[in-house]
Amino acid sequence: MTAKATRSAWPARLTSGDWRSHLAAVALAALVIIALFARDAFHLTSLWWTSSTYSHCLLIVPILGWLVWLRADELAKLTPRCWLPGLLWVLGGAALWFVGDAASVALFRQLGLIVMLQGLVPALLGPQVARGLLFPLFYSLFLVPFGEELVPPMQMLTADMAMVLLRLFGIPAHIEGIFITTPGGLFAVAEACSGVKFLVAMAALSVLAAHLCFANWRRRAIFITFAMIVSVLANGLRAFGTIWMAEHWGIEYAVGADHLIYGWFFFGIVMAVIGLVAWPWFDRAPDAVPVDAAQLSIFLPGRGIALVLAMPLALLAAASPLLLAAIGAANAPPVVIAKAASIAGWTQVSPVASPGASDIPALRLRSEQAWRARFDGADVRRDLHFTNPKGYGVDVTIVGYARQEEGRELVGYGQGAVDPDSDWRWGEGLDPIGPARVDRIVNAGSVREVLSVYRIGDTITASGSRVKLAVLKARLSGGDERAYAIILSAQSRPGIGGRAQVAAFVEAGGGIEAMFSRLLIIPSPMGRRIAEP
């Protein structure tokens, strides 16, 4: 009997006896976990549906089903059993989710959710079945959106490769970062052209192809490496091709051709080339059975536990980070910001009370361009304006968070000095002032220079990563995770730079650390949560 014949139908044994009850338990437990972490599950699937970088994940779901079906006949020969050590897999996923929640990193939360669902297999079906499904379990990690952090370096690499080819073909070109100037026009390697979506999809495909087409691990590693290198080089070639066409046939034709051929059509050609090159080295028969029940049965898992006990324990392990998060939120200490502050030589004018709501109308500062720092979900907030006899004017934003979570983060996209929904945009970084960072922001010719600094416990920093690490450390140790931000901003005018005004204000306040002491009232962690005075 051939492998194809044995897989012609779903084994009846998987729908009867122990298998039916254990599979039903896995399905029910998976539904409960997805419901418990519905926010992350919805965010995950919405990325698959709306982001072109992760649209290939929609194909991975049926591929996982197909990979399981290929193993169904051999798995049916095994006897499912609950396995207590398998709960550690679920707990590992719960720990990843907890870390992601504490550090406000969606990638870790989504990875934790997938790992928890994976853990149901060894916990409720046993280690023998888990070993048989080891590759599908590993391959399910490609459901997690990753790779966005590669966009900036991939943009630079693509631009550099395009420049090498332009010089090789004698086309005059000048490069500045991701911008390439030629006689035909100015070209920018945008995020969508960085090749990351191509690289991520190729990683998923090459790993699957390596598993199906090769039995030798060395050949698998070489094939995956080869596929990654070719995908990167192909994207650089595509960027060069677009510029080359613009030089010979015009930029409009080049852009139109690039949009037409780039995507799944270009991806398909590259895949075909990689497959044709690697085909002579395929060493696995097309009808080879992926697993052998006889070999899987050699592993003795020890004593099992009853299904009626294992399923509640698995769900309790998965729900544990939610319980810890709820306890932490209930015990969050208060955050309070001083109603007024005294800075020597400066006068506070036009204070604006902000009780912490995130939808307060934008504050228009005198005749300047409207500007307001954005901190969604802050527990308390105060916007102040100070002037001094020299004509300097500094706007002060102070915010506090008792506890951070999704949508309520001190550091994150859209949070801080520039609201992405406004007309303000980041300009360039300037010399820091003490531990604080200083940036120039612009809006239709209007220029402001802003100082940003954060405080968590005794840590004062301008680094977003240090903020997240400090919050994570406090969350894991049960420490004080209250977080504060101070944003100082000044309009640049002829003869009076914004940074100089901000620096004078900081100096008058005694430095950054003293500024926090002047502008914040930090109650005891054991105190009652109170509103801003």
Short mmCIF file of C-alpha atoms in Angstrom, two decimals:
data_model
loop_
_atom_site.label_atom_id
_atom_site.label_comp_id
_atom_site.label_asym_id
_atom_site.label_seq_id
_atom_site.Cartn_x
_atom_site.Cartn_y
_atom_site.Cartn_z
CA MET A 1 0.00 0.00 0.00
CA THR A 2 1.48 3.37 -0.98
CA ALA A 3 1.66 6.38 1.28
CA LYS A 4 -0.80 8.15 -0.99
CA ALA A 5 -3.33 5.34 -0.63
CA THR A 6 -3.06 5.22 3.15
CA ARG A 7 -3.83 8.95 3.31
CA SER A 8 -6.86 8.73 1.07
CA ALA A 9 -9.27 9.15 3.97
CA TRP A 10 -9.23 10.44 7.53
CA PRO A 11 -8.53 7.48 9.87
CA ALA A 12 -11.73 6.34 11.59
CA ARG A 13 -9.85 5.72 14.82
CA LEU A 14 -9.28 9.45 15.29
CA THR A 15 -13.05 9.95 15.60
CA SER A 16 -13.75 7.21 18.13
CA GLY A 17 -12.84 6.16 21.66
CA ASP A 18 -10.05 7.97 23.47
CA TRP A 19 -9.12 10.03 20.44
CA ARG A 20 -12.59 11.61 20.22
CA SER A 21 -12.63 12.73 23.85
CA HIS A 22 -9.05 14.01 23.80
CA LEU A 23 -9.47 15.89 20.51
CA ALA A 24 -12.70 17.41 21.80
CA ALA A 25 -10.85 18.55 24.92
CA VAL A 26 -8.09 20.16 22.81
CA ALA A 27 -10.66 21.96 20.64
CA LEU A 28 -12.65 23.20 23.63
CA ALA A 29 -9.55 24.33 25.52
CA ALA A 30 -8.28 26.16 22.42
CA LEU A 31 -11.59 27.99 22.05
CA VAL A 32 -11.51 29.02 25.73
CA ILE A 33 -7.93 30.31 25.45
CA ILE A 34 -8.77 32.27 22.29
CA ALA A 35 -11.77 33.76 24.10
CA LEU A 36 -9.64 34.69 27.14
CA PHE A 37 -7.10 36.41 24.89
CA ALA A 38 -9.62 37.65 22.33
CA ARG A 39 -7.92 41.06 22.02
CA ASP A 40 -4.63 39.49 20.94
CA ALA A 41 -6.33 36.90 18.73
CA PHE A 42 -8.29 39.65 16.95
CA HIS A 43 -5.19 41.80 16.52
CA LEU A 44 -3.29 38.82 15.15
CA THR A 45 -5.90 37.84 12.57
CA SER A 46 -6.53 41.45 11.56
CA LEU A 47 -2.84 41.80 10.70
CA TRP A 48 -3.10 38.72 8.50
CA TRP A 49 -6.06 40.23 6.69
CA THR A 50 -5.02 43.90 6.41
CA SER A 51 -1.20 43.86 6.18
CA SER A 52 0.37 42.81 2.89
CA THR A 53 3.50 41.83 4.83
CA TYR A 54 1.59 39.10 6.68
CA SER A 55 -1.09 38.09 4.18
CA HIS A 56 0.80 34.82 3.61
CA CYS A 57 -0.23 33.80 7.15
CA LEU A 58 -3.73 33.18 5.77
CA LEU A 59 -2.19 30.33 3.75
CA ILE A 60 -0.30 28.92 6.72
CA VAL A 61 -3.54 28.01 8.53
CA PRO A 62 -4.69 25.48 5.87
CA ILE A 63 -1.08 24.33 5.40
CA LEU A 64 -1.00 23.38 9.09
CA GLY A 65 -4.17 21.35 8.59
CA TRP A 66 -2.59 19.60 5.60
CA LEU A 67 0.58 18.81 7.56
CA VAL A 68 -1.53 17.20 10.30
CA TRP A 69 -3.52 15.23 7.72
CA LEU A 70 -0.28 13.82 6.26
CA ARG A 71 0.49 12.36 9.71
CA ALA A 72 -3.03 11.24 10.58
CA ASP A 73 -2.63 7.52 9.71
CA GLU A 74 0.48 7.09 11.85
CA LEU A 75 -0.86 9.19 14.72
CA ALA A 76 -4.04 7.08 14.79
CA LYS A 77 -1.91 4.08 15.78
CA LEU A 78 -0.94 5.86 19.02
CA THR A 79 -2.99 6.16 22.20
CA PRO A 80 -3.54 9.76 23.37
CA ARG A 81 -2.93 10.47 27.03
CA CYS A 82 -2.68 13.57 29.17
CA TRP A 83 0.83 14.45 30.28
CA LEU A 84 1.49 16.63 33.31
CA PRO A 85 4.91 17.98 32.11
CA GLY A 86 3.14 19.19 28.98
CA LEU A 87 1.56 21.91 31.12
CA LEU A 88 5.01 23.53 31.30
CA TRP A 89 4.64 24.29 27.59
CA VAL A 90 1.38 26.12 28.30
CA LEU A 91 2.99 27.93 31.24
CA GLY A 92 5.88 28.96 28.98
CA GLY A 93 3.41 30.60 26.61
CA ALA A 94 1.65 32.27 29.54
CA ALA A 95 5.00 33.64 30.72
CA LEU A 96 5.73 35.05 27.25
CA TRP A 97 2.33 36.72 27.19
CA PHE A 98 2.91 38.17 30.68
CA VAL A 99 6.28 39.61 29.61
CA GLY A 100 4.73 41.08 26.47
CA ASP A 101 1.90 42.60 28.47
CA ALA A 102 4.27 44.07 31.06
CA ALA A 103 6.59 45.53 28.41
CA SER A 104 3.70 46.51 26.08
CA VAL A 105 5.19 44.42 23.24
CA ALA A 106 2.40 42.98 21.09
CA LEU A 107 4.77 40.51 19.41
CA PHE A 108 5.44 38.74 22.72
CA ARG A 109 1.75 38.61 23.61
CA GLN A 110 0.87 37.10 20.23
CA LEU A 111 3.77 34.65 20.46
CA GLY A 112 2.62 33.69 23.95
CA LEU A 113 -0.89 32.98 22.65
CA ILE A 114 0.41 30.69 19.90
CA VAL A 115 2.71 28.85 22.32
CA MET A 116 -0.15 28.31 24.78
CA LEU A 117 -2.23 26.77 21.99
CA GLN A 118 0.73 24.59 21.01
CA GLY A 119 1.08 23.41 24.61
CA LEU A 120 -2.38 21.85 24.53
CA VAL A 121 -0.99 19.09 22.29
CA PRO A 122 1.58 17.62 24.72
CA ALA A 123 -0.63 18.40 27.73
CA LEU A 124 -3.84 16.78 26.45
CA LEU A 125 -2.60 14.36 23.77
CA GLY A 126 0.73 13.32 25.24
CA PRO A 127 4.41 13.49 24.24
CA GLN A 128 4.20 10.72 21.64
CA VAL A 129 1.58 12.63 19.63
CA ALA A 130 3.48 15.90 20.22
CA ARG A 131 6.63 14.35 18.76
CA GLY A 132 4.66 13.27 15.72
CA LEU A 133 3.35 16.81 15.29
CA LEU A 134 6.64 18.51 16.10
CA PHE A 135 7.09 20.17 12.70
CA PRO A 136 3.48 21.49 12.44
CA LEU A 137 3.83 22.84 15.97
CA PHE A 138 7.08 24.57 15.04
CA TYR A 139 5.66 25.82 11.75
CA SER A 140 2.72 27.45 13.54
CA LEU A 141 5.19 30.04 14.85
CA PHE A 142 5.06 31.61 11.38
CA LEU A 143 1.54 32.73 12.31
CA VAL A 144 3.18 35.36 14.55
CA PRO A 145 3.83 38.65 12.70
CA PHE A 146 7.54 39.39 12.84
CA GLY A 147 10.07 41.26 10.73
CA GLU A 148 8.96 44.90 11.04
CA GLU A 149 12.17 45.65 12.94
CA LEU A 150 14.10 44.65 9.80
CA VAL A 151 12.56 47.40 7.66
CA PRO A 152 15.17 50.19 8.27
CA PRO A 153 18.28 48.01 7.67
CA MET A 154 16.63 46.35 4.68
CA GLN A 155 15.86 49.78 3.18
CA MET A 156 19.52 50.74 3.49
CA LEU A 157 20.72 47.40 2.10
CA THR A 158 18.35 47.61 -0.88
CA ALA A 159 19.51 51.15 -1.66
CA ASP A 160 23.19 50.09 -1.45
CA MET A 161 22.62 47.12 -3.78
CA ALA A 162 20.80 49.34 -6.28
CA MET A 163 23.73 51.78 -6.21
CA VAL A 164 26.24 49.00 -6.94
CA LEU A 165 24.27 47.92 -10.01
CA LEU A 166 23.74 51.52 -11.19
CA ARG A 167 27.49 52.14 -11.12
CA LEU A 168 28.11 48.80 -12.82
CA PHE A 169 25.82 49.82 -15.69
CA GLY A 170 27.31 53.30 -15.90
CA ILE A 171 24.26 55.24 -14.67
CA PRO A 172 25.33 58.37 -12.72
CA ALA A 173 23.75 58.27 -9.25
CA HIS A 174 24.13 59.81 -5.82
CA ILE A 175 22.89 58.23 -2.60
CA GLU A 176 21.91 59.82 0.71
CA GLY A 177 20.51 57.27 3.12
CA ILE A 178 17.59 55.64 1.32
CA PHE A 179 17.35 58.39 -1.34
CA ILE A 180 18.98 57.86 -4.75
CA THR A 181 19.29 60.72 -7.25
CA THR A 182 19.87 60.03 -10.95
CA PRO A 183 19.33 62.09 -14.12
CA GLY A 184 15.95 60.39 -14.34
CA GLY A 185 14.70 61.64 -10.97
CA LEU A 186 14.79 61.17 -7.20
CA PHE A 187 14.01 57.70 -5.88
CA ALA A 188 13.33 56.60 -2.31
CA VAL A 189 13.43 53.03 -1.05
CA ALA A 190 10.15 53.17 0.84
CA GLU A 191 9.17 50.77 3.62
CA ALA A 192 6.99 48.80 1.22
CA CYS A 193 10.00 48.39 -1.11
CA SER A 194 12.43 47.30 1.61
CA GLY A 195 11.82 43.64 0.76
CA VAL A 196 10.81 42.64 4.28
CA LYS A 197 7.43 41.26 3.19
CA PHE A 198 9.26 39.29 0.50
CA LEU A 199 11.83 38.01 3.02
CA VAL A 200 9.25 36.99 5.65
CA ALA A 201 7.11 35.11 3.12
CA MET A 202 10.21 33.43 1.68
CA ALA A 203 11.27 32.30 5.16
CA ALA A 204 7.92 30.58 5.69
CA LEU A 205 7.96 28.97 2.25
CA SER A 206 11.61 27.85 2.34
CA VAL A 207 11.21 26.19 5.74
CA LEU A 208 8.18 24.27 4.47
CA ALA A 209 9.96 23.28 1.25
CA ALA A 210 13.07 22.21 3.15
CA HIS A 211 10.95 19.93 5.35
CA LEU A 212 9.06 18.37 2.45
CA CYS A 213 11.90 18.02 -0.06
CA PHE A 214 14.98 17.21 2.00
CA ALA A 215 15.76 14.50 4.56
CA ASN A 216 19.32 15.65 5.25
CA TRP A 217 19.53 18.45 7.83
CA ARG A 218 22.61 20.01 6.25
CA ARG A 219 20.85 20.27 2.90
CA ARG A 220 17.84 21.80 4.60
CA ALA A 221 19.99 24.50 6.24
CA ILE A 222 21.80 25.25 2.96
CA PHE A 223 18.52 25.48 1.05
CA ILE A 224 16.93 27.90 3.56
CA THR A 225 20.07 30.07 3.59
CA PHE A 226 20.19 30.06 -0.21
CA ALA A 227 16.51 31.07 -0.43
CA MET A 228 17.01 33.97 2.01
CA ILE A 229 20.05 35.29 0.15
CA VAL A 230 18.32 35.06 -3.23
CA SER A 231 15.24 36.91 -1.94
CA VAL A 232 17.38 39.79 -0.64
CA LEU A 233 19.38 40.00 -3.89
CA ALA A 234 16.20 39.79 -5.96
CA ASN A 235 14.72 42.77 -4.13
CA GLY A 236 17.87 44.80 -4.78
CA LEU A 237 17.66 43.81 -8.46
CA ARG A 238 14.02 44.91 -8.57
CA ALA A 239 14.92 48.33 -7.13
CA PHE A 240 17.70 48.71 -9.70
CA GLY A 241 15.34 47.63 -12.48
CA THR A 242 12.84 50.32 -11.54
CA ILE A 243 15.52 53.04 -11.69
CA TRP A 244 16.97 51.61 -14.92
CA MET A 245 13.54 51.72 -16.60
CA ALA A 246 13.05 55.29 -15.39
CA GLU A 247 16.33 56.29 -17.03
CA HIS A 248 15.39 54.76 -20.39
CA TRP A 249 11.59 54.97 -20.61
CA GLY A 250 10.54 57.57 -18.06
CA ILE A 251 9.65 57.52 -14.40
CA GLU A 252 5.90 57.08 -14.95
CA TYR A 253 6.47 53.93 -17.00
CA ALA A 254 8.95 52.60 -14.42
CA VAL A 255 6.58 53.16 -11.50
CA GLY A 256 3.71 51.54 -13.37
CA ALA A 257 5.80 48.52 -14.34
CA ASP A 258 7.11 48.16 -10.79
CA HIS A 259 3.61 48.12 -9.35
CA LEU A 260 2.50 45.63 -11.98
CA ILE A 261 5.26 43.04 -11.62
CA TYR A 262 6.18 43.44 -7.96
CA GLY A 263 4.16 41.25 -5.62
CA TRP A 264 3.11 37.65 -5.97
CA PHE A 265 4.11 37.60 -9.66
CA PHE A 266 7.71 38.57 -8.89
CA PHE A 267 7.67 36.34 -5.81
CA GLY A 268 6.51 33.41 -7.94
CA ILE A 269 9.37 33.87 -10.41
CA VAL A 270 11.96 33.94 -7.64
CA MET A 271 10.42 30.85 -6.02
CA ALA A 272 10.54 29.01 -9.33
CA VAL A 273 14.20 29.91 -9.82
CA ILE A 274 15.09 28.73 -6.29
CA GLY A 275 13.16 25.48 -6.79
CA LEU A 276 14.78 24.73 -10.15
CA VAL A 277 18.28 25.33 -8.77
CA ALA A 278 17.66 23.14 -5.69
CA TRP A 279 15.67 20.36 -7.44
CA PRO A 280 18.66 18.11 -8.32
CA TRP A 281 19.52 17.87 -4.61
CA PHE A 282 16.06 16.86 -3.36
CA ASP A 283 16.56 13.66 -1.35
CA ARG A 284 13.11 12.92 0.03
CA ALA A 285 10.53 10.84 -1.84
CA PRO A 286 7.29 12.69 -2.61
CA ASP A 287 5.21 9.90 -1.02
CA ALA A 288 7.39 9.48 2.10
CA VAL A 289 5.43 9.24 5.36
CA PRO A 290 6.52 12.14 7.62
CA VAL A 291 6.43 10.13 10.88
CA ASP A 292 6.59 6.50 11.98
CA ALA A 293 4.24 5.38 14.76
CA ALA A 294 6.61 2.55 15.72
CA GLN A 295 9.43 5.01 16.43
CA LEU A 296 7.12 7.41 18.25
CA SER A 297 5.94 4.56 20.51
CA ILE A 298 9.48 3.94 21.77
CA PHE A 299 9.28 7.05 23.95
CA LEU A 300 7.61 6.17 27.27
CA PRO A 301 6.04 9.24 28.85
CA GLY A 302 5.50 7.78 32.31
CA ARG A 303 2.22 7.97 34.18
CA GLY A 304 -0.51 10.08 32.70
CA ILE A 305 -3.25 12.06 34.43
CA ALA A 306 -7.00 12.04 33.94
CA LEU A 307 -8.43 14.23 31.19
CA VAL A 308 -10.95 15.78 33.60
CA LEU A 309 -7.99 17.02 35.65
CA ALA A 310 -5.57 17.90 32.85
CA MET A 311 -7.93 20.19 30.94
CA PRO A 312 -8.76 22.50 33.91
CA LEU A 313 -5.06 22.63 34.82
CA ALA A 314 -4.15 23.63 31.25
CA LEU A 315 -6.77 26.39 31.27
CA LEU A 316 -5.62 27.59 34.70
CA ALA A 317 -2.02 27.75 33.43
CA ALA A 318 -3.15 29.78 30.40
CA ALA A 319 -5.29 32.15 32.49
CA SER A 320 -2.59 32.73 35.14
CA PRO A 321 -1.10 35.87 33.53
CA LEU A 322 -4.56 37.43 33.27
CA LEU A 323 -5.12 36.76 36.98
CA LEU A 324 -1.74 38.28 37.88
CA ALA A 325 -2.46 41.31 35.69
CA ALA A 326 -5.86 41.82 37.35
CA ILE A 327 -4.32 41.61 40.83
CA GLY A 328 -1.61 44.10 39.86
CA ALA A 329 -4.15 46.54 38.41
CA ALA A 330 -6.28 46.37 41.56
CA ASN A 331 -3.27 47.17 43.75
CA ALA A 332 -1.84 49.96 41.59
CA PRO A 333 -0.70 52.91 43.75
CA PRO A 334 -1.85 56.48 43.00
CA VAL A 335 -0.16 58.91 40.65
CA VAL A 336 -0.36 62.61 41.43
CA ILE A 337 1.04 65.65 39.65
CA ALA A 338 1.62 68.98 41.37
CA LYS A 339 -1.01 71.58 40.57
CA ALA A 340 1.55 74.37 40.38
CA ALA A 341 5.31 74.65 40.45
CA SER A 342 7.81 77.36 41.34
CA ILE A 343 10.75 77.80 38.94
CA ALA A 344 13.09 80.64 39.89
CA GLY A 345 12.87 83.50 37.40
CA TRP A 346 9.93 81.99 35.52
CA THR A 347 6.24 82.77 35.79
CA GLN A 348 3.53 80.19 35.27
CA VAL A 349 0.73 81.51 33.04
CA SER A 350 -2.46 80.08 31.60
CA PRO A 351 -2.37 76.64 33.27
CA VAL A 352 -4.63 74.08 31.64
CA ALA A 353 -6.15 71.46 33.94
CA SER A 354 -6.26 67.96 32.50
CA PRO A 355 -7.89 65.24 34.62
CA GLY A 356 -6.37 62.43 32.57
CA ALA A 357 -8.83 61.91 29.74
CA SER A 358 -7.22 61.12 26.40
CA ASP A 359 -9.72 63.03 24.24
CA ILE A 360 -9.19 66.58 25.52
CA PRO A 361 -9.38 69.10 22.62
CA ALA A 362 -6.01 70.26 21.29
CA LEU A 363 -4.52 73.26 23.06
CA ARG A 364 -3.69 76.21 20.80
CA LEU A 365 -0.76 78.11 22.23
CA ARG A 366 -1.16 81.82 21.54
CA SER A 367 -0.48 82.64 17.88
CA GLU A 368 1.85 79.68 17.29
CA GLN A 369 1.01 76.58 15.35
CA ALA A 370 -1.23 74.31 17.46
CA TRP A 371 0.87 71.74 19.32
CA ARG A 372 0.03 69.25 22.02
CA ALA A 373 1.97 66.23 23.18
CA ARG A 374 -0.01 62.99 22.94
CA PHE A 375 -0.29 60.49 25.77
CA ASP A 376 -3.38 58.33 25.36
CA GLY A 377 -4.95 56.93 28.52
CA ALA A 378 -2.80 58.88 31.01
CA ASP A 379 -4.17 58.64 34.55
CA VAL A 380 -3.24 62.25 35.24
CA ARG A 381 -1.98 65.04 33.02
CA ARG A 382 -1.12 68.72 33.33
CA ASP A 383 -0.22 71.22 30.62
CA LEU A 384 1.55 74.37 31.84
CA HIS A 385 3.13 77.42 30.20
CA PHE A 386 6.04 79.40 31.66
CA THR A 387 7.65 82.68 30.60
CA ASN A 388 10.61 84.72 31.83
CA PRO A 389 11.66 88.37 31.49
CA LYS A 390 13.87 87.60 28.46
CA GLY A 391 10.80 86.68 26.44
CA TYR A 392 11.40 82.96 26.61
CA GLY A 393 8.34 80.73 26.63
CA VAL A 394 8.34 77.05 27.55
CA ASP A 395 5.37 74.69 27.44
CA VAL A 396 5.43 71.88 30.00
CA THR A 397 3.47 68.64 29.70
CA ILE A 398 3.52 66.24 32.67
CA VAL A 399 1.73 62.88 32.57
CA GLY A 400 1.52 59.94 34.92
CA TYR A 401 0.45 56.30 34.52
CA ALA A 402 -0.34 54.12 37.51
CA ARG A 403 -0.14 51.00 35.33
CA GLN A 404 0.44 50.60 31.61
CA GLU A 405 -1.39 48.31 29.22
CA GLU A 406 -2.40 48.14 25.56
CA GLY A 407 -3.53 51.62 24.48
CA ARG A 408 -2.24 53.16 27.72
CA GLU A 409 1.53 53.28 27.33
CA LEU A 410 4.10 55.88 28.26
CA VAL A 411 6.27 54.84 25.30
CA GLY A 412 4.82 53.57 22.04
CA TYR A 413 3.82 54.52 18.53
CA GLY A 414 2.11 57.91 18.48
CA GLN A 415 2.92 58.67 22.11
CA GLY A 416 5.05 61.65 23.02
CA ALA A 417 5.92 65.01 21.53
CA VAL A 418 4.50 64.31 18.05
CA ASP A 419 0.90 63.27 17.53
CA PRO A 420 0.82 61.32 14.23
CA ASP A 421 -2.74 62.59 13.66
CA SER A 422 -1.49 66.20 13.71
CA ASP A 423 0.54 68.13 11.13
CA TRP A 424 3.69 68.02 13.26
CA ARG A 425 6.52 65.76 12.14
CA TRP A 426 9.84 64.67 13.63
CA GLY A 427 12.81 66.63 12.34
CA GLU A 428 16.27 65.83 13.69
CA GLY A 429 17.84 64.93 17.01
CA LEU A 430 19.76 67.62 18.87
CA ASP A 431 22.33 67.48 21.66
CA PRO A 432 20.76 66.00 24.83
CA ILE A 433 20.29 67.93 28.05
CA GLY A 434 21.41 65.71 30.90
CA PRO A 435 19.58 62.35 30.66
CA ALA A 436 16.86 63.85 28.44
CA ARG A 437 16.68 63.72 24.65
CA VAL A 438 16.04 66.84 22.59
CA ASP A 439 14.44 66.80 19.13
CA ARG A 440 13.39 69.33 16.54
CA ILE A 441 9.84 69.01 15.21
CA VAL A 442 8.35 70.94 12.31
CA ASN A 443 4.95 71.98 11.00
CA ALA A 444 4.48 74.06 7.84
CA GLY A 445 7.56 76.15 8.53
CA SER A 446 6.94 76.39 12.26
CA VAL A 447 9.74 74.85 14.33
CA ARG A 448 9.67 73.66 17.92
CA GLU A 449 12.39 71.98 19.92
CA VAL A 450 11.27 69.52 22.57
CA LEU A 451 12.86 67.75 25.51
CA SER A 452 11.53 64.32 26.48
CA VAL A 453 12.39 62.43 29.65
CA TYR A 454 10.73 59.65 31.67
CA ARG A 455 10.82 58.41 35.24
CA ILE A 456 9.94 54.97 36.63
CA GLY A 457 10.82 54.50 40.27
CA ASP A 458 14.37 55.80 40.63
CA THR A 459 15.12 55.39 36.92
CA ILE A 460 15.25 58.62 34.90
CA THR A 461 15.88 58.08 31.20
CA ALA A 462 15.00 59.18 27.68
CA SER A 463 15.31 55.64 26.28
CA GLY A 464 12.08 53.92 25.33
CA SER A 465 13.66 50.49 25.69
CA ARG A 466 14.89 51.32 29.21
CA VAL A 467 11.37 52.44 30.11
CA LYS A 468 9.91 49.13 28.95
CA LEU A 469 12.60 47.14 30.77
CA ALA A 470 11.98 49.12 33.97
CA VAL A 471 8.23 48.47 33.74
CA LEU A 472 8.87 44.78 33.07
CA LYS A 473 11.22 44.53 36.05
CA ALA A 474 8.69 46.24 38.32
CA ARG A 475 5.83 44.05 37.06
CA LEU A 476 7.78 40.82 37.53
CA SER A 477 9.09 41.78 40.98
CA GLY A 478 5.85 43.30 42.21
CA GLY A 479 7.56 46.69 42.54
CA ASP A 480 6.32 50.21 41.91
CA GLU A 481 5.64 50.56 38.20
CA ARG A 482 4.21 54.08 38.19
CA ALA A 483 5.63 55.95 35.21
CA TYR A 484 5.89 59.65 34.46
CA ALA A 485 6.93 61.79 31.50
CA ILE A 486 7.96 65.42 31.27
CA ILE A 487 7.90 67.13 27.87
CA LEU A 488 9.38 70.63 27.63
CA SER A 489 8.80 72.46 24.37
CA ALA A 490 9.68 75.91 23.04
CA GLN A 491 8.98 77.66 19.76
CA SER A 492 12.11 78.60 17.83
CA ARG A 493 12.16 82.28 16.88
CA PRO A 494 14.76 84.48 15.19
CA GLY A 495 17.61 84.86 17.65
CA ILE A 496 16.04 82.55 20.24
CA GLY A 497 16.34 78.81 19.60
CA GLY A 498 13.87 76.47 21.22
CA ARG A 499 16.60 74.34 22.77
CA ALA A 500 18.22 77.36 24.40
CA GLN A 501 14.90 78.30 26.04
CA VAL A 502 14.35 74.75 27.27
CA ALA A 503 17.92 74.52 28.60
CA ALA A 504 17.48 77.80 30.53
CA PHE A 505 14.26 76.46 32.06
CA VAL A 506 15.94 73.21 33.12
CA GLU A 507 18.87 75.09 34.64
CA ALA A 508 16.53 77.35 36.60
CA GLY A 509 14.72 74.27 37.87
CA GLY A 510 17.94 72.71 39.18
CA GLY A 511 18.32 69.99 36.55
CA ILE A 512 16.18 67.14 35.29
CA GLU A 513 16.01 65.17 38.54
CA ALA A 514 15.07 68.28 40.52
CA MET A 515 12.40 69.06 37.91
CA PHE A 516 10.67 65.77 38.67
CA SER A 517 10.76 66.57 42.39
CA ARG A 518 9.26 70.02 41.78
CA LEU A 519 6.54 68.93 39.38
CA LEU A 520 5.48 65.58 40.90
CA ILE A 521 3.91 64.49 44.15
CA ILE A 522 4.59 60.78 44.58
CA PRO A 523 2.43 59.28 47.37
CA SER A 524 3.37 56.12 49.24
CA PRO A 525 2.70 52.95 47.22
CA MET A 526 0.39 51.86 50.05
CA GLY A 527 -1.68 55.00 49.78
CA ARG A 528 -5.21 55.23 48.46
CA ARG A 529 -5.59 55.96 44.75
CA ILE A 530 -6.62 59.61 44.56
CA ALA A 531 -7.40 62.11 41.87
CA GLU A 532 -5.20 64.99 40.82
CA PRO A 533 -5.46 67.88 43.31
#
